[in-house]
mmCIF file of C-alpha atoms in Angstrom:
data_model
loop_
_atom_site.group_PDB
_atom_site.id
_atom_site.type_symbol
_atom_site.label_atom_id
_atom_site.label_comp_id
_atom_site.label_asym_id
_atom_site.label_seq_id
_atom_site.Cartn_x
_atom_site.Cartn_y
_atom_site.Cartn_z
ATOM 1 C CA LEU G 1 0.000 0.000 0.000
ATOM 2 C CA THR G 2 1.122 3.521 -0.722
ATOM 3 C CA ARG G 3 1.108 6.113 2.044
ATOM 4 C CA ALA G 4 -2.018 7.725 0.560
ATOM 5 C CA GLU G 5 -3.811 4.355 0.412
ATOM 6 C CA ARG G 6 -2.850 3.580 4.013
ATOM 7 C CA ASP G 7 -4.040 6.985 5.178
ATOM 8 C CA SER G 8 -7.320 6.641 3.277
ATOM 9 C CA ALA G 9 -7.954 3.142 4.615
ATOM 10 C CA ALA G 10 -7.062 4.271 8.138
ATOM 11 C CA TYR G 11 -9.510 7.162 7.855
ATOM 12 C CA TYR G 12 -12.419 4.880 6.924
ATOM 13 C CA ILE G 13 -11.516 2.165 9.426
ATOM 14 C CA GLN G 14 -11.251 4.743 12.204
ATOM 15 C CA MET G 15 -14.505 6.398 11.117
ATOM 16 C CA ARG G 16 -16.315 3.068 11.271
ATOM 17 C CA ALA G 17 -14.841 2.348 14.705
ATOM 18 C CA GLU G 18 -16.084 5.728 15.936
ATOM 19 C CA LEU G 19 -19.613 4.999 14.650
ATOM 20 C CA ASP G 20 -20.032 2.248 17.221
ATOM 21 C CA THR G 21 -17.450 2.409 19.989
ATOM 22 C CA THR G 22 -18.970 -0.687 21.628
ATOM 23 C CA ASN G 23 -18.317 -2.903 18.591
ATOM 24 C CA VAL G 24 -15.328 -4.918 19.766
ATOM 25 C CA ASP G 25 -14.460 -6.281 16.316
ATOM 26 C CA TRP G 26 -14.367 -2.802 14.791
ATOM 27 C CA GLN G 27 -12.143 -1.508 17.586
ATOM 28 C CA LEU G 28 -9.746 -4.452 17.210
ATOM 29 C CA GLU G 29 -9.649 -4.067 13.439
ATOM 30 C CA ALA G 30 -8.932 -0.336 13.670
ATOM 31 C CA GLY G 31 -6.198 -0.955 16.231
ATOM 32 C CA ARG G 32 -4.601 -3.695 14.132
ATOM 33 C CA PHE G 33 -4.579 -1.569 10.984
ATOM 34 C CA ILE G 34 -3.108 1.437 12.747
ATOM 35 C CA ASP G 35 -0.587 -0.765 14.555
ATOM 36 C CA ASP G 36 0.463 -2.778 11.480
ATOM 37 C CA TYR G 37 0.361 -0.194 8.693
ATOM 38 C CA LEU G 38 0.858 3.151 10.401
ATOM 39 C CA ALA G 39 2.880 2.110 13.475
ATOM 40 C CA ASP G 40 0.940 4.681 15.474
ATOM 41 C CA TYR G 41 1.134 2.853 18.775
ATOM 42 C CA GLU G 42 -0.680 5.476 20.811
ATOM 43 C CA ASP G 43 -3.764 5.395 18.571
ATOM 44 C CA ALA G 44 -3.627 1.605 18.238
ATOM 45 C CA MET G 45 -3.469 1.285 22.026
ATOM 46 C CA ALA G 46 -6.527 3.523 22.396
ATOM 47 C CA PHE G 47 -8.565 1.277 20.086
ATOM 48 C CA TYR G 48 -7.331 -1.897 21.799
ATOM 49 C CA LYS G 49 -8.176 -0.530 25.237
ATOM 50 C CA ARG G 50 -11.612 0.522 24.034
ATOM 51 C CA ALA G 51 -12.094 -3.001 22.647
ATOM 52 C CA LEU G 52 -10.977 -4.466 25.974
ATOM 53 C CA ASP G 53 -13.369 -2.312 28.000
ATOM 54 C CA SER G 54 -16.286 -3.086 25.670
ATOM 55 C CA ALA G 55 -15.521 -6.806 25.601
ATOM 56 C CA ILE G 56 -15.355 -7.024 29.408
ATOM 57 C CA GLU G 57 -18.573 -5.043 29.742
ATOM 58 C CA GLN G 58 -20.421 -7.134 27.150
ATOM 59 C CA PHE G 59 -19.017 -10.620 27.719
ATOM 60 C CA GLY G 60 -17.216 -10.669 31.060
ATOM 61 C CA GLU G 61 -13.538 -11.349 31.699
ATOM 62 C CA ASN G 62 -13.472 -14.929 30.409
ATOM 63 C CA ASN G 63 -14.005 -14.311 26.697
ATOM 64 C CA SER G 64 -11.820 -14.700 23.612
ATOM 65 C CA ASP G 65 -12.346 -11.041 22.599
ATOM 66 C CA VAL G 66 -10.994 -9.989 25.992
ATOM 67 C CA ALA G 67 -7.996 -12.269 25.449
ATOM 68 C CA THR G 68 -7.417 -10.883 21.964
ATOM 69 C CA SER G 69 -7.531 -7.349 23.341
ATOM 70 C CA TYR G 70 -4.981 -8.239 26.029
ATOM 71 C CA ASN G 71 -2.782 -9.906 23.419
ATOM 72 C CA ASN G 72 -2.877 -6.905 21.097
ATOM 73 C CA ILE G 73 -2.161 -4.473 23.923
ATOM 74 C CA GLY G 74 0.795 -6.652 24.861
ATOM 75 C CA LEU G 75 2.123 -6.525 21.305
ATOM 76 C CA VAL G 76 1.952 -2.735 21.262
ATOM 77 C CA TYR G 77 4.039 -2.760 24.428
ATOM 78 C CA TYR G 78 6.422 -5.181 22.689
ATOM 79 C CA ASN G 79 6.787 -2.817 19.729
ATOM 80 C CA GLN G 80 7.613 -0.068 22.216
ATOM 81 C CA GLY G 81 10.265 -2.242 23.892
ATOM 82 C CA ASN G 82 8.330 -2.609 27.161
ATOM 83 C CA TYR G 83 8.815 -6.334 27.691
ATOM 84 C CA ALA G 84 7.500 -6.477 31.266
ATOM 85 C CA GLN G 85 4.141 -5.049 30.174
ATOM 86 C CA THR G 86 4.151 -7.312 27.122
ATOM 87 C CA LEU G 87 4.559 -10.400 29.288
ATOM 88 C CA GLU G 88 1.855 -9.235 31.689
ATOM 89 C CA TYR G 89 -0.724 -8.744 28.937
ATOM 90 C CA CYS G 90 0.267 -11.785 26.857
ATOM 91 C CA ASN G 91 0.058 -13.995 29.953
ATOM 92 C CA LYS G 92 -3.427 -12.609 30.705
ATOM 93 C CA ALA G 93 -4.426 -13.474 27.138
ATOM 94 C CA LEU G 94 -2.943 -16.960 27.477
ATOM 95 C CA GLU G 95 -4.840 -17.669 30.703
ATOM 96 C CA ILE G 96 -8.134 -16.708 29.105
ATOM 97 C CA TYR G 97 -7.473 -18.597 25.870
ATOM 98 C CA LEU G 98 -6.615 -21.716 27.884
ATOM 99 C CA SER G 99 -9.797 -21.322 29.910
ATOM 100 C CA VAL G 100 -12.016 -20.724 26.879
ATOM 101 C CA PHE G 101 -10.441 -23.053 24.292
ATOM 102 C CA GLY G 102 -8.386 -25.596 26.208
ATOM 103 C CA ASP G 103 -4.729 -26.325 25.557
ATOM 104 C CA SER G 104 -4.851 -27.299 21.867
ATOM 105 C CA HIS G 105 -6.170 -24.193 20.116
ATOM 106 C CA PRO G 106 -4.295 -21.993 17.603
ATOM 107 C CA ASP G 107 -4.900 -18.877 19.743
ATOM 108 C CA VAL G 108 -3.194 -20.630 22.659
ATOM 109 C CA ALA G 109 -0.280 -21.417 20.350
ATOM 110 C CA THR G 110 -0.120 -17.798 19.219
ATOM 111 C CA SER G 111 0.067 -16.702 22.851
ATOM 112 C CA TYR G 112 2.895 -19.146 23.498
ATOM 113 C CA ASN G 113 4.655 -17.817 20.402
ATOM 114 C CA ASN G 114 4.265 -14.184 21.521
ATOM 115 C CA ILE G 115 5.594 -14.963 24.986
ATOM 116 C CA GLY G 116 8.502 -16.819 23.382
ATOM 117 C CA LEU G 117 9.207 -13.744 21.284
ATOM 118 C CA VAL G 118 9.565 -11.617 24.399
ATOM 119 C CA TYR G 119 11.924 -14.089 26.038
ATOM 120 C CA TYR G 120 13.945 -14.277 22.824
ATOM 121 C CA SER G 121 14.183 -10.483 22.684
ATOM 122 C CA GLN G 122 15.379 -10.469 26.295
ATOM 123 C CA GLY G 123 18.056 -13.064 25.509
ATOM 124 C CA ASN G 124 16.393 -15.745 27.655
ATOM 125 C CA TYR G 125 16.808 -18.445 25.024
ATOM 126 C CA SER G 126 15.842 -21.431 27.164
ATOM 127 C CA LYS G 127 12.459 -19.839 27.990
ATOM 128 C CA ALA G 128 12.030 -18.767 24.363
ATOM 129 C CA LEU G 129 12.601 -22.356 23.201
ATOM 130 C CA GLU G 130 10.172 -23.649 25.813
ATOM 131 C CA TYR G 131 7.378 -21.386 24.559
ATOM 132 C CA TYR G 132 8.200 -21.742 20.857
ATOM 133 C CA ASN G 133 8.115 -25.524 21.199
ATOM 134 C CA LYS G 134 4.735 -25.369 22.962
ATOM 135 C CA ALA G 135 3.407 -23.290 20.072
ATOM 136 C CA LEU G 136 4.899 -25.687 17.508
ATOM 137 C CA GLU G 137 3.333 -28.705 19.195
ATOM 138 C CA ILE G 138 -0.131 -27.147 19.036
ATOM 139 C CA TYR G 139 0.256 -25.889 15.475
ATOM 140 C CA LEU G 140 1.387 -29.340 14.340
ATOM 141 C CA SER G 141 -1.534 -31.053 16.065
ATOM 142 C CA VAL G 142 -4.104 -28.602 14.679
ATOM 143 C CA PHE G 143 -2.753 -27.844 11.184
ATOM 144 C CA GLY G 144 -0.375 -30.672 10.327
ATOM 145 C CA ASP G 145 3.156 -30.134 9.082
ATOM 146 C CA GLY G 146 2.482 -27.973 6.009
ATOM 147 C CA HIS G 147 0.972 -24.807 7.490
ATOM 148 C CA PRO G 148 2.547 -21.312 7.589
ATOM 149 C CA ASP G 149 2.128 -21.133 11.389
ATOM 150 C CA VAL G 150 4.185 -24.319 11.686
ATOM 151 C CA ALA G 151 6.801 -22.693 9.455
ATOM 152 C CA LEU G 152 6.775 -19.602 11.670
ATOM 153 C CA SER G 153 7.466 -21.792 14.699
ATOM 154 C CA TYR G 154 10.289 -23.601 12.922
ATOM 155 C CA ASN G 155 11.769 -20.259 11.916
ATOM 156 C CA ASN G 156 11.544 -18.909 15.482
ATOM 157 C CA ILE G 157 13.175 -22.016 16.914
ATOM 158 C CA GLY G 158 15.888 -21.752 14.266
ATOM 159 C CA ALA G 159 16.551 -18.156 15.309
ATOM 160 C CA VAL G 160 17.047 -19.245 18.928
ATOM 161 C CA TYR G 161 19.484 -21.975 17.916
ATOM 162 C CA SER G 162 21.351 -19.469 15.766
ATOM 163 C CA SER G 163 21.601 -17.058 18.714
ATOM 164 C CA LEU G 164 22.930 -19.923 20.821
ATOM 165 C CA GLY G 165 25.597 -20.638 18.180
ATOM 166 C CA ASN G 166 24.083 -24.017 17.330
ATOM 167 C CA TYR G 167 24.117 -23.384 13.598
ATOM 168 C CA ASP G 168 23.469 -26.973 12.479
ATOM 169 C CA GLN G 169 20.178 -27.084 14.374
ATOM 170 C CA ALA G 170 19.364 -23.532 13.301
ATOM 171 C CA LEU G 171 19.846 -24.520 9.671
ATOM 172 C CA GLU G 172 17.688 -27.616 10.162
ATOM 173 C CA TYR G 173 14.771 -25.575 11.501
ATOM 174 C CA HIS G 174 15.148 -22.742 8.989
ATOM 175 C CA ASN G 175 15.163 -25.298 6.151
ATOM 176 C CA LYS G 176 11.968 -26.862 7.488
ATOM 177 C CA ALA G 177 10.364 -23.427 7.534
ATOM 178 C CA LEU G 178 11.598 -22.641 4.036
ATOM 179 C CA GLU G 179 10.242 -25.914 2.664
ATOM 180 C CA ILE G 180 6.770 -25.145 4.026
ATOM 181 C CA TYR G 181 6.807 -21.532 2.855
ATOM 182 C CA LEU G 182 7.862 -22.606 -0.651
ATOM 183 C CA SER G 183 5.144 -25.246 -0.853
ATOM 184 C CA VAL G 184 2.420 -22.903 0.426
ATOM 185 C CA PHE G 185 3.401 -19.586 -1.170
ATOM 186 C CA GLY G 186 5.804 -20.337 -4.015
ATOM 187 C CA ASP G 187 9.180 -18.703 -4.430
ATOM 188 C CA GLY G 188 8.057 -15.072 -4.818
ATOM 189 C CA HIS G 189 6.554 -14.522 -1.367
ATOM 190 C CA PRO G 190 8.133 -12.272 1.294
ATOM 191 C CA ASP G 191 8.119 -15.079 3.892
ATOM 192 C CA VAL G 192 10.271 -17.171 1.547
#
């Protein structure tokens, strides 16, 4: 997207979100767009917090929309380099996802992956591997071995092994990821 297209899309997404501030999905979508395409963390956080408040009011604490709001707030903190806040919010999301979906759901795996990302960024590679492997196990059981989320897990695990200086294992995991990405997307995709 060009800058003008991003700005135009952001305008309409934000306008829609303002039309019904209690619509959790619209708040989450506006926050995600602003977070992903504009990197305006302050505005994204405002939409995520509005989504969180509306979701708690409408559905109570133990709801997947509440968990998603916590997760997204945590990722904004991650993008800002605030790892303590990231872990707090991502762990809240994980607890709710586990309660709502059980321990074999893709959203649980995503939470494990996000927590692993924080530990990796902090240089705590053993904890990062622990969480990345939990995510991989779930993704494999839910999607099988040819899904992009499985490839993401392989790639993350490979990055940890590379940081640890274990380049043979890093290469093994990165090659597994590459094989999946090539089979799913072809050779012209950014993930490849």
